[in-house]
Amino acid sequence: MTLPAFLRNVVSVNHKVKWESPGGKQGGCAIKGAKLHAFDELWNIEERHCRARCGWQSACTGYEFVQVSESRRSSRTGTVTRCKLHTQPIAHSLPLPGSLFAVCFVKRQASLSTPPTGRVSAGRLWQTPSPLPPPPPPPPAPPPEESGP
């Protein structure tokens, strides 16, 4: 699956997001005060797309990416991936038995000395224009006309 065009442009804006593994261990995400359905779930996408989606969603607190054997879910062979975009605080990571690969990352806002200016619209960062310079002064008044004799 390829990243949608609108998302490819937004990913470059995510430079202000820092990703941390809670507890520094591989595994799934354990949620503080777990609430049912406090996440969005996406299947068969790559981890980088999972991370990008979490990065641009302001409500996302972190993501869990898991790869499992498809034979656990059906009679087919191969692997499937699952991406969970969490909206509740993540406490720590925990082992996920039966998974081939599992990671959990918490989204943190990186500190920037000078945050970028602009707004995101339709997946693009539009730079906020600098204030316009003051208008030029008005032209000097024409000299008074001399009246004749």
Coordinates of C-alpha atoms in Angstrom, one line a residue:
M1 CA 0.0 0.0 0.0
T2 CA 1.4 3.4 -0.9
L3 CA 1.0 6.5 1.2
P4 CA -1.8 8.7 -0.2
A5 CA -0.6 11.9 -1.8
F6 CA -2.1 14.2 0.8
L7 CA -0.4 12.3 3.5
R8 CA 3.0 12.3 1.8
N9 CA 3.1 16.1 2.0
V10 CA 2.0 16.2 5.7
V11 CA 4.7 13.7 6.7
S12 CA 7.4 16.3 6.1
V13 CA 5.6 18.6 8.6
N14 CA 6.1 16.0 11.3
H15 CA 9.6 17.1 12.1
K16 CA 8.4 18.4 15.4
V17 CA 7.2 14.9 16.6
K18 CA 9.5 12.8 18.7
W19 CA 8.8 9.1 19.1
E20 CA 9.7 7.2 22.3
S21 CA 9.3 3.5 23.2
P22 CA 7.7 3.3 26.6
G23 CA 10.1 1.3 28.8
G24 CA 12.4 0.8 25.9
K25 CA 11.0 -2.7 25.2
Q26 CA 9.4 -4.2 22.2
G27 CA 5.7 -5.2 22.5
G28 CA 2.2 -3.8 22.4
C29 CA 0.9 -0.7 24.1
A30 CA -0.6 -0.8 27.6
I31 CA -3.0 2.1 28.2
K32 CA -3.4 3.9 31.4
G33 CA -7.0 3.4 32.6
A34 CA -7.8 1.4 29.5
K35 CA -11.0 2.3 27.8
L36 CA -12.6 0.2 25.2
H37 CA -12.2 1.4 21.6
A38 CA -9.9 4.2 22.6
F39 CA -8.0 3.7 19.3
D40 CA -8.4 3.4 15.5
E41 CA -7.3 0.2 14.0
L42 CA -5.9 -0.2 10.5
W43 CA -4.9 -3.5 8.8
N44 CA -2.2 -4.3 6.3
I45 CA -0.3 -1.0 6.2
E46 CA 3.4 -0.5 6.7
E47 CA 4.8 0.8 10.0
R48 CA 6.0 4.0 8.5
H49 CA 2.4 4.8 7.3
C50 CA 1.1 3.9 10.8
R51 CA 3.6 6.4 12.3
A52 CA 2.8 9.1 9.8
R53 CA -0.9 8.8 10.4
C54 CA -0.4 9.1 14.2
G55 CA 2.0 12.0 13.6
W56 CA -0.5 14.2 11.8
Q57 CA -3.5 13.3 14.0
S58 CA -3.5 15.7 17.0
A59 CA -5.6 13.3 19.1
C60 CA -3.2 10.4 18.6
T61 CA -1.0 9.7 21.7
G62 CA 1.0 6.9 20.1
Y63 CA 0.8 3.8 18.0
E64 CA 1.2 0.1 18.2
F65 CA 2.3 -1.8 15.1
V66 CA 2.1 -5.6 15.1
Q67 CA 2.9 -8.3 12.5
V68 CA 1.2 -11.6 13.0
S69 CA 1.0 -14.9 11.0
E70 CA -2.1 -14.9 8.9
S71 CA -2.5 -18.6 9.7
R72 CA -3.6 -17.6 13.2
R73 CA -6.5 -15.7 11.7
S74 CA -7.5 -17.9 8.7
S75 CA -6.4 -21.0 6.7
R76 CA -4.2 -18.8 4.5
T77 CA -0.5 -18.4 5.0
G78 CA 1.6 -15.2 5.1
T79 CA 1.6 -12.3 7.4
V80 CA -0.8 -9.4 8.2
T81 CA -0.1 -6.2 10.0
R82 CA -2.2 -4.2 12.4
C83 CA -1.8 -0.6 13.3
K84 CA -3.5 0.9 16.4
L85 CA -3.6 4.7 16.7
H86 CA -4.2 5.3 20.4
T87 CA -6.1 8.3 21.8
Q88 CA -5.5 7.6 25.5
P89 CA -2.2 8.0 27.4
I90 CA 0.1 5.0 27.0
A91 CA 1.6 3.6 30.2
H92 CA 4.1 1.1 29.0
S93 CA 4.7 -1.7 26.5
L94 CA 3.9 -5.4 27.1
P95 CA 4.7 -8.6 25.3
L96 CA 2.2 -9.8 22.7
P97 CA 2.5 -13.6 22.5
G98 CA 2.0 -15.0 19.1
S99 CA 3.1 -11.9 17.3
L100 CA 6.1 -12.0 14.9
F101 CA 6.9 -8.4 15.5
A102 CA 5.3 -5.8 17.9
V103 CA 6.3 -2.2 18.7
C104 CA 4.8 0.6 20.7
F105 CA 5.7 4.3 20.4
V106 CA 4.5 7.3 22.3
K107 CA 4.2 10.6 20.5
R108 CA 6.0 13.5 22.1
Q109 CA 6.3 17.0 20.9
A110 CA 10.0 17.9 20.3
S111 CA 11.1 21.2 21.6
L112 CA 12.0 23.7 18.9
S113 CA 13.8 26.9 19.5
T114 CA 11.8 28.6 16.8
P115 CA 8.6 26.7 15.8
P116 CA 7.7 26.8 12.1
T117 CA 5.0 29.1 11.1
G118 CA 2.2 28.2 8.7
R119 CA -0.9 26.2 8.5
V120 CA -1.7 22.8 7.1
S121 CA -4.4 22.8 4.4
A122 CA -5.2 19.8 2.2
G123 CA -2.0 18.2 3.2
R124 CA 0.4 21.0 2.4
L125 CA 2.2 23.4 4.7
W126 CA 1.3 27.0 3.6
Q127 CA 3.8 29.5 5.0
T128 CA 2.2 32.4 6.8
P129 CA 3.2 35.4 4.8
S130 CA 5.4 38.0 6.4
P131 CA 3.6 41.3 7.2
L132 CA 3.4 43.7 4.3
P133 CA 5.8 46.6 4.4
P134 CA 4.2 50.0 5.1
P135 CA 2.9 51.8 2.0
P136 CA 5.1 54.4 0.4
P137 CA 4.6 58.0 1.4
P138 CA 2.2 60.0 -0.9
P139 CA 3.8 61.9 -3.7
P140 CA 4.6 65.6 -2.9
A141 CA 1.9 68.1 -3.7
P142 CA 2.4 69.9 -7.0
P143 CA 3.7 73.4 -6.8
P144 CA 1.0 76.1 -6.7
E145 CA 0.2 77.5 -10.1
E146 CA 1.2 81.1 -10.6
S147 CA -1.5 83.5 -11.7
G148 CA -0.6 85.7 -14.6
P149 CA -0.8 89.6 -14.8

